[in-house]
Amino acid sequence: MEFFQNLYEGFSVSLTLANFGYCFLGVLVGTLVGVLPGLGPTATIALLLPLTFKQDPVSAIIMLAGIYYGAQYGGSTTSILVNIPGEASSVVTAIDGYQMARQGRAGPALGIAAFGSFIAGTLATFGLGLLAPPMAGLALKFGPPEYFSLVCLGLVAATFLTQGSMLKSLIMIVFGLLLGTVGRDLITGFPRFTFGIYELEDGIGFIPIIMGVFGVAEILINLESSLQEKKEIYAKRITGLLPSVKDWAGSIGAILRGTLVGFFLGTLPGGGAVLGSFASYTMEKKVARDPREFGKGAIAGVAGPEAANNAASQGAFIPLLTLGIPANAVMAMLVGALMIHGVQPGPQMITKSPNLFWGVITSMYLGNILLLILNLPLIGLWIQILKVPYRVLFPLILMFCLIGVYSLNNSTFEIYLMGGFGILGYVFKKFDFEPAPLILAVVLGPMMEDTLKHTFLISGGDPTVFFTRPISAVFLALVALLIVFQLIPTIRKTKTEALKE
Amino acid sequence: MHKRNILSALALLAFSLAVGLKASTFPLGDLRRIGPGFFPLVLASLLGIFSLALLLSSLGKREERAPSHWPRRWLGIVSVLAALFAYGFFLKFLGFALATFLFSLVLLKYGYPDKWMIPLGGALATTLFSLLVFKYWLGTPFPGGWIGF
């Protein structure tokens, strides 16, 4: 019954007028950036992070979390109506969703996407509240060596689950870790890679890096294609948003399976919403009575992946809230947000700041209800927003990026940093390097170095502690296993195929 | 030969060498008390090893797709970057309002090369909106420049 007691206390935090307002603002902005292609939750959260400095940490995290899972709802609208994924996690939704829209069934497709997302989001939030406390209890036993091994595992797992070459992901990770070493050494105060620039002494903030690599670089890539192209929106008027009994029968199984798969994959480092939706689509195709329907407007092909990406976005909070280890780039930013507010993310959060922990979790129930309302009756509004051309949007996005980084320290140096990382991110994209592992590494780098130093300090310079402490040994064994797996050609082939589908 | 991979591997290899050389000038410490140079040095070596592996594995490989996707629209990329750095450079001198107006105008003009009303109106609206939200509502202390706001 402690669970319900906790929920009650959580709701007493999340239902205050201010927090409810921030939750609404978060899911509203989330839906907006989800609908708009070319602006993702990662860049948006980076953008809004400086604005939350003056807020109460609970409100800040409630709002930022809302942007993240709200974007998963909004992304499906664009996929279904325009055949351009609003978010990376809605790529598969476009396959069958767009076909449904062309057959005049845009209403049921949007309806089932929203209901599927709602069911998955609510169930996954329940799972999060249930699983996080015991996980955190386990994590409380972790010392520096365990954390060091866990960070290694997280980073290697992130390379394993991202698309493309593992070697390139590993390079991105090491590059990110190196970026994390810039600035004064925490213990000795020795300046590293500062080149006499005093702004660099505190290190390179992850916000200019993220905004450069995700925001500016994305715009540069988009500017390569013509700005005059017109988006064709398939549906003048949307009718029949409520799915029929037949639609429900065809998709409820997919929703539940998608929830499970998505939730599980979401908790893994590097997993997240994209992988969840792809895995769900593959699975639905396998269990379907007639797989040939997929690609021609199968409702299960919309319901499953949409449920999965929502469940995944909720599952991703588990490693953040219990271990303090982010599972993806968005969670990495939330780590930064928590630390800026003086909250150390990790297993002690549940006991030390129960208001924050349960307040954020219960706000997700509210957020999912709000999103259902935002995405069904107000669908017309989002269709209007979809009509805003990119040549109007991109100057606005850039403007907000500029204001966002400048207001970090009221310093133009951050603008130059963002510009520099924008160029770097553009080059990375051109050479097929995925930027997401880099962000994880930038955030986890200082923690990795810190735990390494502490481990050696405690053990008196003996590196074997990593292998003699059982939990740490298990993590490192998993690291080795993941690397060996990657080296075995047959597994590598299946993985490439699985991620491709 | 996978040209793009080889090119990037070589660049990364050079970078890791430079970082490694710089890091080797930092105090290394000993195993009991790890100094500030240890972690960067290990990372630089790892980066070198991975880049070398990328180089070797790409030597025999064919490129899957032709490198035809080099940008054809350089103008957009160059003007966005130029505008971005110029914004940072002139912000203190021009002041927030004027810099924001000019920045939005340049970028909107890129999207509407043969129109004036849309870019001018859009830039004015963006400036007013940013002033209201960021300067007056959220209270970010932006430089006023010589026009004062």
XYZ file of C-alpha atoms in Angstrom:
650
model
C 0.000 0.000 0.000
C 3.050 2.142 0.242
C 2.814 2.529 -3.532
C -0.588 4.207 -3.306
C 0.569 6.373 -0.445
C 3.440 7.508 -2.638
C 1.126 8.131 -5.563
C -1.125 10.203 -3.332
C 1.784 12.323 -2.218
C 2.980 12.584 -5.781
C -0.373 13.843 -7.001
C -0.433 16.398 -4.222
C 2.706 17.826 -5.845
C 1.779 17.458 -9.497
C -1.777 18.707 -9.074
C -0.787 22.090 -7.700
C -1.814 24.826 -10.096
C 1.770 25.775 -10.984
C 2.968 22.238 -11.638
C -0.148 21.309 -13.569
C 0.418 24.428 -15.657
C 4.032 23.464 -16.355
C 2.935 19.952 -17.240
C 0.436 21.391 -19.717
C 3.042 23.763 -21.135
C 5.480 20.872 -21.496
C 3.131 18.545 -23.370
C 1.900 21.440 -25.506
C 5.423 22.385 -26.567
C 6.206 18.673 -26.935
C 3.295 18.139 -29.317
C 4.323 21.229 -31.248
C 7.927 20.118 -31.798
C 6.689 16.594 -32.439
C 4.450 17.850 -35.221
C 7.142 20.045 -36.768
C 9.711 18.065 -38.702
C 13.225 19.380 -38.277
C 12.869 20.347 -34.650
C 13.190 17.489 -32.189
C 12.739 17.173 -28.435
C 16.516 17.080 -27.902
C 17.143 20.516 -29.359
C 13.966 21.911 -27.803
C 14.829 20.796 -24.300
C 18.343 22.165 -24.717
C 16.729 25.399 -25.844
C 14.374 25.691 -22.908
C 16.779 24.456 -20.260
C 18.272 27.897 -19.522
C 14.760 29.255 -19.028
C 14.087 26.738 -16.251
C 17.010 27.886 -14.085
C 14.778 30.148 -12.072
C 12.011 27.573 -11.671
C 11.551 25.145 -8.866
C 13.340 21.882 -9.861
C 10.130 19.810 -9.661
C 8.319 22.129 -12.077
C 11.325 22.237 -14.370
C 11.622 18.459 -14.663
C 7.837 18.025 -15.009
C 7.858 20.446 -17.924
C 10.948 19.039 -19.633
C 9.671 15.464 -19.262
C 6.373 16.562 -20.811
C 8.206 17.869 -23.862
C 9.901 14.515 -24.299
C 6.892 12.229 -24.184
C 4.636 14.849 -25.768
C 6.853 14.852 -28.846
C 6.125 11.151 -29.331
C 2.418 11.934 -29.670
C 2.913 14.842 -32.044
C 5.342 12.961 -34.271
C 2.660 10.540 -35.403
C 0.401 13.304 -36.754
C 3.002 14.428 -39.273
C 3.869 10.849 -40.214
C 0.264 9.978 -40.946
C -0.762 13.156 -42.740
C 2.332 14.183 -44.673
C 4.419 11.019 -44.846
C 7.331 12.935 -43.298
C 8.158 11.694 -39.820
C 7.812 14.534 -37.315
C 10.212 12.607 -35.074
C 12.731 9.850 -35.742
C 10.598 7.508 -33.636
C 7.641 8.012 -35.974
C 9.459 6.820 -39.082
C 7.673 3.471 -39.086
C 4.308 5.067 -38.319
C 4.546 6.779 -41.688
C 4.616 3.429 -43.525
C 1.095 2.279 -42.734
C -0.291 5.507 -41.310
C 0.200 7.422 -44.535
C -1.364 4.586 -46.533
C -4.388 4.723 -44.243
C -4.634 8.477 -44.797
C -4.525 8.003 -48.568
C -7.384 5.528 -48.275
C -9.402 8.191 -46.482
C -8.826 6.651 -43.081
C -6.676 9.432 -41.595
C -9.169 9.789 -38.738
C -8.911 6.246 -37.381
C -5.134 6.265 -37.914
C -4.721 9.443 -35.847
C -7.245 8.133 -33.335
C -5.574 4.799 -32.783
C -2.144 6.470 -32.613
C -3.381 8.758 -29.846
C -5.283 6.063 -27.933
C -2.419 3.586 -28.329
C 0.009 6.206 -27.068
C -2.264 6.962 -24.149
C -2.663 3.315 -23.106
C 1.057 2.682 -23.468
C 2.037 5.873 -21.677
C -0.242 5.172 -18.739
C 0.809 1.538 -18.372
C 4.482 2.429 -18.690
C 4.191 5.167 -16.080
C 2.653 2.581 -13.768
C 5.574 0.248 -14.494
C 8.012 3.068 -13.845
C 6.527 3.766 -10.415
C 6.531 0.075 -9.581
C 10.031 -0.836 -10.781
C 12.032 2.268 -9.908
C 12.053 1.993 -6.087
C 13.448 -1.579 -5.899
C 15.989 -0.731 -8.611
C 17.112 2.306 -6.654
C 17.361 0.170 -3.526
C 19.752 -2.113 -5.336
C 21.725 0.803 -6.720
C 22.237 2.270 -3.242
C 24.800 -0.474 -2.663
C 26.904 0.791 -5.569
C 30.268 2.368 -4.827
C 32.668 4.135 -7.209
C 33.888 0.908 -8.901
C 30.313 -0.216 -9.618
C 29.443 3.174 -11.037
C 32.529 3.226 -13.209
C 31.673 -0.195 -14.646
C 28.041 0.808 -15.074
C 29.012 3.911 -17.040
C 31.232 1.747 -19.252
C 28.314 -0.629 -19.792
C 25.943 2.217 -20.578
C 28.290 3.722 -23.136
C 29.098 0.431 -24.858
C 25.426 -0.577 -24.886
C 24.636 2.752 -26.509
C 27.031 1.950 -29.351
C 25.526 -1.515 -29.690
C 21.984 -0.271 -30.094
C 22.542 2.683 -32.390
C 22.317 2.268 -36.121
C 25.454 2.194 -38.181
C 28.967 1.084 -37.450
C 29.907 0.290 -33.846
C 33.438 1.491 -34.461
C 32.151 4.914 -35.449
C 29.903 5.036 -32.386
C 32.873 4.127 -30.187
C 34.852 6.945 -31.787
C 31.981 9.326 -31.016
C 31.973 8.134 -27.408
C 35.694 8.658 -26.882
C 35.436 12.038 -28.599
C 32.618 12.996 -26.226
C 34.571 11.795 -23.201
C 37.507 13.934 -24.332
C 35.242 16.979 -24.630
C 34.239 16.285 -21.034
C 37.857 16.637 -19.870
C 38.174 20.230 -21.076
C 38.457 22.667 -18.191
C 40.034 22.638 -14.759
C 40.644 19.222 -13.234
C 38.215 18.750 -10.343
C 40.780 17.604 -7.780
C 43.988 19.473 -8.631
C 42.486 22.447 -10.467
C 44.964 21.903 -13.301
C 43.659 23.567 -16.509
C 43.273 21.069 -19.345
C 42.863 22.008 -23.030
C 41.824 25.550 -22.106
C 44.415 27.272 -24.359
C 44.294 30.277 -22.075
C 40.622 30.944 -22.845
C 39.088 31.638 -19.493
C 35.551 30.681 -20.606
C 36.848 27.150 -21.107
C 38.099 26.777 -17.534
C 34.675 25.636 -16.328
C 34.554 23.147 -19.166
C 32.433 23.070 -22.288
C 28.778 23.061 -21.318
C 26.729 20.317 -22.895
C 23.994 22.743 -23.979
C 26.031 24.541 -26.672
C 27.231 21.108 -27.814
C 23.716 19.696 -28.086
C 22.272 22.798 -29.709
C 25.121 22.852 -32.181
C 25.114 19.172 -33.011
C 21.340 18.671 -33.013
C 19.922 22.132 -33.689
C 22.312 24.006 -35.970
C 23.678 20.959 -37.818
C 20.134 19.765 -38.524
C 19.281 23.115 -40.096
C 22.444 23.072 -42.216
C 21.513 19.598 -43.496
C 17.948 20.696 -44.238
C 19.152 23.772 -46.112
C 20.760 21.507 -48.683
C 17.369 20.589 -50.041
C 15.131 23.111 -51.706
C 13.107 25.382 -49.478
C 10.389 25.779 -52.067
C 9.059 22.228 -51.814
C 5.454 21.993 -50.794
C 4.233 19.560 -48.188
C 1.154 17.733 -49.338
C -1.284 17.235 -46.540
C -3.574 14.289 -47.024
C -6.859 15.199 -45.478
C -8.840 18.316 -45.896
C -11.170 17.512 -43.058
C -10.520 14.754 -40.574
C -13.567 12.730 -39.632
C -14.105 9.633 -37.539
C -11.278 10.051 -35.063
C -12.802 7.425 -32.814
C -11.655 4.014 -34.046
C -14.429 1.461 -34.671
C -14.796 -1.845 -32.831
C -13.106 -3.553 -35.759
C -10.183 -1.116 -35.563
C -9.845 -1.774 -31.851
C -9.915 -5.535 -32.378
C -7.131 -5.227 -34.917
C -4.903 -3.088 -32.748
C -5.382 -3.751 -29.038
C -2.981 -6.708 -29.145
C -0.447 -4.615 -31.007
C -0.770 -1.828 -28.448
C -0.124 -4.147 -25.514
C 2.789 -5.915 -27.209
C 4.216 -2.560 -28.298
C 3.979 -1.272 -24.727
C 5.971 -4.201 -23.370
C 8.663 -4.152 -26.051
C 8.958 -0.382 -25.971
C 9.156 -0.165 -22.202
C 11.879 -2.783 -22.025
C 13.940 -1.298 -24.865
C 13.452 2.179 -23.465
C 15.199 1.282 -20.226
C 18.339 0.178 -22.082
C 21.058 2.734 -22.747
C 20.927 3.879 -26.351
C 17.546 2.200 -26.746
C 14.853 4.769 -26.456
C 11.847 5.470 -28.581
C 13.306 4.886 -32.049
C 14.398 1.329 -31.417
C 11.124 0.526 -29.627
C 8.962 1.572 -32.551
C 11.075 -0.342 -35.065
C 11.068 -3.484 -32.932
C 7.302 -3.301 -32.494
C 6.704 -2.962 -36.236
C 8.876 -5.985 -36.966
C 7.076 -7.958 -34.285
C 3.583 -7.052 -35.543
C 4.563 -8.121 -39.030
C 5.673 -11.483 -37.642
C 2.550 -12.206 -35.557
C 0.053 -10.869 -38.108
C -2.258 -13.355 -39.799
C -1.671 -11.634 -43.099
C 1.723 -9.858 -43.145
C 1.081 -8.682 -46.704
C -1.287 -6.043 -45.345
C 1.674 -4.246 -43.779
C 2.755 -1.323 -45.874
C -0.751 -1.049 -47.314
C -2.483 0.534 -44.346
C -2.546 -2.055 -41.555
C -3.876 -0.431 -38.403
C -1.684 -2.653 -36.218
C 1.330 -1.133 -37.974
C 0.314 2.255 -36.595
C -0.932 1.177 -33.174
C 2.047 -1.004 -32.185
C 4.931 1.372 -32.965
C 3.096 4.382 -31.556
C 2.460 2.503 -28.302
C 6.069 1.364 -28.269
C 7.627 4.795 -28.690
C 5.541 6.180 -25.848
C 6.261 3.283 -23.524
C 9.946 3.654 -24.390
C 10.011 7.331 -23.588
C 8.610 6.517 -20.157
C 10.916 3.521 -19.625
C 13.930 5.721 -20.341
C 13.289 7.467 -17.021
C 14.129 4.310 -15.055
C 17.925 4.438 -15.405
C 17.818 8.206 -14.896
C 15.737 8.171 -11.738
C 17.268 5.079 -10.165
C 20.918 5.110 -11.217
C 21.445 8.674 -12.339
C 22.637 7.245 -15.656
C 20.922 8.688 -18.741
C 19.709 6.224 -21.374
C 19.674 8.703 -24.254
C 20.531 12.258 -25.210
C 17.309 13.726 -23.791
C 17.833 11.990 -20.458
C 21.417 13.242 -20.482
C 20.026 16.739 -20.604
C 17.706 16.042 -17.705
C 20.759 14.932 -15.693
C 22.240 18.316 -16.453
C 18.991 20.023 -15.479
C 18.841 18.184 -12.150
C 22.448 19.028 -11.329
C 21.940 22.696 -12.183
C 19.119 22.651 -9.640
C 21.364 21.056 -7.052
C 19.736 17.619 -7.182
C 22.232 14.788 -7.605
C 20.528 12.237 -9.881
C 20.859 8.720 -8.563
C 19.395 6.104 -6.246
C 19.180 8.467 -3.286
C 16.721 10.683 -5.174
C 13.665 8.628 -4.189
C 14.412 8.949 -0.493
C 16.038 12.378 -0.510
C 13.635 14.154 -2.838
C 10.443 12.051 -2.876
C 8.490 15.131 -3.929
C 10.480 15.385 -7.094
C 10.437 11.675 -7.845
C 6.734 11.006 -7.278
C 5.701 14.440 -8.469
C 7.327 13.827 -11.842
C 5.902 10.307 -12.138
C 2.351 11.322 -11.304
C 2.625 14.305 -13.638
C 3.077 11.758 -16.425
C -0.419 10.360 -15.812
C -1.792 13.884 -16.096
C 0.378 14.612 -19.096
C -0.915 11.587 -20.961
C -4.526 12.614 -20.363
C -3.733 16.158 -21.518
C -2.041 14.783 -24.615
C -5.053 12.708 -25.524
C -7.176 15.855 -25.366
C -4.586 17.934 -27.233
C -4.178 15.403 -30.006
C -7.761 14.369 -30.730
C -10.186 17.292 -30.501
C -7.482 19.837 -31.333
C -6.047 17.964 -34.293
C -7.138 20.756 -36.651
C -4.814 23.198 -34.922
C -1.793 20.970 -35.517
C -2.720 20.566 -39.161
C -2.636 24.357 -39.480
C 0.797 24.434 -37.869
C 2.004 21.767 -40.271
C 1.354 24.206 -43.087
C 3.983 26.661 -41.804
C 6.811 26.406 -44.361
C 10.348 25.549 -43.313
C 11.787 28.770 -44.698
C 9.803 30.602 -42.004
C 10.564 28.052 -39.324
C 14.320 27.726 -39.552
C 15.140 31.381 -38.808
C 12.913 31.122 -35.736
C 14.559 27.906 -34.550
C 18.017 29.433 -34.989
C 16.960 32.612 -33.216
C 15.751 30.651 -30.201
C 18.953 28.597 -30.204
C 20.973 31.822 -30.135
C 18.944 33.315 -27.308
C 19.035 30.014 -25.418
C 22.808 29.602 -25.426
C 23.481 33.263 -24.846
C 21.329 33.338 -21.731
C 23.274 30.411 -20.212
C 26.061 32.717 -19.033
C 25.133 35.948 -20.805
C 28.172 35.353 -22.910
C 28.678 35.462 -26.668
C 31.374 32.813 -26.289
C 28.603 30.214 -25.986
C 27.250 31.374 -29.354
C 30.630 30.739 -30.992
C 30.816 27.344 -29.294
C 27.362 26.453 -30.613
C 28.339 27.564 -34.096
C 31.533 25.538 -33.944
C 29.702 22.420 -32.824
C 27.118 23.051 -35.510
C 29.836 22.828 -38.149
C 31.292 19.769 -36.435
C 27.878 18.098 -36.247
C 27.318 18.809 -39.924
C 30.644 17.210 -40.825
C 29.869 14.212 -38.592
C 26.568 13.695 -40.415
C 28.292 13.937 -43.789
C 30.718 11.240 -42.740
C 27.997 9.009 -41.229
C 28.901 9.466 -37.565
C 25.875 9.346 -35.226
C 25.893 12.274 -32.774
C 23.719 10.730 -30.021
C 26.469 8.628 -28.320
C 28.645 11.735 -28.185
C 26.098 13.560 -26.040
C 25.830 10.646 -23.620
C 29.604 10.609 -23.322
C 29.880 14.347 -22.737
C 27.513 14.061 -19.778
C 28.912 10.821 -18.395
C 32.593 11.692 -18.943
C 33.229 13.682 -15.763
C 31.393 11.009 -13.729
C 33.521 8.311 -15.318
C 36.786 10.069 -14.516
C 35.625 10.908 -11.024
C 34.601 7.340 -10.145
C 37.831 6.021 -11.661
C 39.917 8.313 -9.481
C 37.927 7.450 -6.374
C 38.171 3.742 -7.017
C 41.947 3.900 -7.208
C 42.090 6.142 -4.176
C 40.082 3.651 -2.113
C 41.840 0.562 -3.398
C 45.284 2.111 -3.053
C 46.081 1.857 -6.739
C 44.859 -1.693 -7.211
C 42.906 -2.066 -10.469
C 41.662 -5.601 -9.692
C 38.796 -4.234 -7.541
C 36.803 -3.775 -10.730
C 36.810 -7.544 -11.170
C 36.696 -8.734 -7.562
C 33.589 -6.751 -6.596
C 30.767 -8.930 -7.929
C 28.351 -6.286 -9.280
C 31.146 -4.412 -11.015
C 32.462 -7.681 -12.445
C 29.038 -8.519 -13.887
C 28.831 -5.111 -15.588
C 32.291 -5.478 -17.076
C 31.508 -9.015 -18.219
C 28.473 -7.601 -20.033
C 30.685 -4.954 -21.638
C 33.018 -7.675 -22.906
C 30.067 -9.736 -24.101
C 28.616 -6.826 -26.078
C 31.945 -6.176 -27.757
C 32.477 -9.861 -28.579
C 28.925 -10.078 -29.936
C 29.652 -7.209 -32.223
C 32.734 -8.942 -33.544
C 30.887 -12.150 -34.471
C 29.833 -11.602 -38.093
C 26.512 -13.518 -38.004
C 25.184 -11.565 -35.031
C 26.337 -8.335 -36.560
C 24.399 -9.203 -39.693
C 21.148 -9.986 -37.851
C 21.500 -6.810 -35.831
C 21.962 -4.709 -38.958
C 18.921 -6.334 -40.508
C 16.834 -5.923 -37.377
C 17.688 -2.243 -37.141
C 17.122 -1.733 -40.830
C 13.601 -3.130 -40.929
C 38.278 2.196 -51.134
C 35.853 3.879 -48.795
C 37.100 7.401 -49.335
C 34.967 9.207 -46.782
C 35.842 6.733 -44.040
C 39.544 6.949 -44.815
C 39.437 10.721 -44.827
C 37.638 10.882 -41.487
C 39.896 8.209 -39.976
C 43.000 10.152 -40.974
C 41.607 13.379 -39.535
C 40.688 11.650 -36.279
C 44.100 10.018 -36.091
C 45.784 13.410 -36.408
C 43.424 14.811 -33.799
C 44.137 11.994 -31.345
C 47.887 12.525 -31.803
C 47.568 16.241 -31.103
C 45.390 15.630 -28.039
C 47.723 12.895 -26.799
C 50.768 15.151 -27.158
C 49.041 17.956 -25.295
C 47.777 15.594 -22.573
C 51.246 14.166 -22.019
C 52.332 17.578 -20.744
C 49.762 17.364 -17.910
C 50.815 15.837 -14.560
C 50.191 12.104 -14.818
C 50.094 11.209 -11.117
C 50.396 7.588 -10.019
C 47.849 4.795 -9.715
C 47.046 5.702 -6.130
C 46.436 9.339 -6.975
C 45.551 9.706 -10.615
C 46.623 13.066 -12.000
C 44.797 15.282 -14.487
C 46.758 13.854 -17.415
C 45.850 10.190 -17.018
C 42.255 10.108 -18.274
C 42.809 12.327 -21.367
C 45.914 10.348 -22.281
C 44.037 7.032 -22.098
C 41.189 8.517 -24.151
C 43.544 9.928 -26.773
C 45.184 6.512 -27.141
C 41.779 4.833 -27.463
C 40.742 7.365 -30.088
C 43.971 6.671 -31.959
C 43.404 2.906 -31.846
C 39.770 3.178 -32.993
C 40.679 5.577 -35.814
C 43.428 3.222 -36.933
C 40.927 0.342 -36.901
C 38.505 2.419 -38.967
C 41.302 3.258 -41.405
C 42.401 -0.375 -41.813
C 38.866 -1.731 -42.127
C 37.983 0.866 -44.765
C 40.994 0.282 -46.990
C 39.560 -2.816 -48.608
C 35.941 -1.757 -48.565
C 33.913 -0.276 -51.381
C 31.842 2.797 -50.769
C 28.158 1.819 -50.617
C 26.894 5.011 -52.121
C 28.431 7.528 -54.398
C 29.568 10.694 -52.615
C 27.192 12.723 -54.749
C 25.471 14.225 -51.735
C 28.017 16.972 -51.278
C 26.109 20.153 -50.774
C 24.902 21.899 -53.883
C 23.415 24.775 -51.949
C 26.495 26.195 -50.306
C 24.920 29.633 -50.141
C 22.368 28.668 -47.482
C 24.886 26.947 -45.251
C 27.463 29.697 -45.542
C 24.951 32.483 -44.947
C 23.446 30.775 -41.900
C 26.854 30.240 -40.350
C 28.036 33.730 -41.216
C 24.861 35.231 -39.740
C 25.285 33.142 -36.600
C 28.861 34.194 -35.909
C 28.105 37.778 -36.883
C 25.245 37.811 -34.383
C 27.630 36.837 -31.603
C 30.249 39.308 -32.787
C 27.990 42.349 -33.145
C 25.494 41.661 -30.357
C 27.191 43.966 -27.820
C 27.589 46.777 -30.350
C 24.188 46.609 -32.070
C 22.120 45.656 -29.054
C 19.714 42.752 -28.768
C 16.797 44.265 -30.693
C 18.730 45.446 -33.731
C 20.906 42.317 -33.946
C 17.846 40.068 -33.719
C 16.042 42.072 -36.384
C 18.952 41.957 -38.829
C 19.601 38.264 -38.169
C 15.978 37.274 -38.822
C 15.837 39.522 -41.868
C 18.895 37.934 -43.489
C 17.626 34.393 -42.916
C 14.064 35.107 -44.018
C 15.377 36.877 -47.111
C 17.246 33.678 -47.955
C 13.944 31.780 -47.986
C 12.106 34.521 -49.906
C 14.727 35.939 -52.265
C 12.277 37.905 -54.398
C 10.048 39.318 -51.686
C 10.554 42.112 -49.154
C 7.297 42.354 -47.206
C 7.396 38.841 -45.703
C 11.029 39.043 -44.492
C 10.602 42.574 -43.103
C 7.329 41.770 -41.362
C 8.613 38.437 -40.087
C 11.814 39.956 -38.738
C 9.867 42.694 -36.977
C 7.483 40.167 -35.425
C 10.352 37.898 -34.296
C 12.146 40.850 -32.706
C 9.079 42.072 -30.838
C 8.227 38.555 -29.672
C 11.777 37.856 -28.426
C 11.943 41.208 -26.669
C 8.652 40.606 -24.909
C 9.282 36.982 -23.912
C 12.999 36.856 -23.234
C 13.900 40.364 -22.196
C 10.792 41.593 -20.364
C 9.015 38.424 -19.223
C 11.979 36.177 -18.431
C 14.324 39.045 -17.628
C 17.398 37.897 -19.531
C 19.956 40.725 -19.366
C 20.684 41.307 -23.049
C 23.077 44.059 -24.109
C 21.322 47.221 -25.238
C 23.962 48.391 -27.691
C 24.004 51.939 -28.989
C 20.263 52.156 -29.589
C 19.603 51.267 -25.974
C 17.501 48.102 -26.130
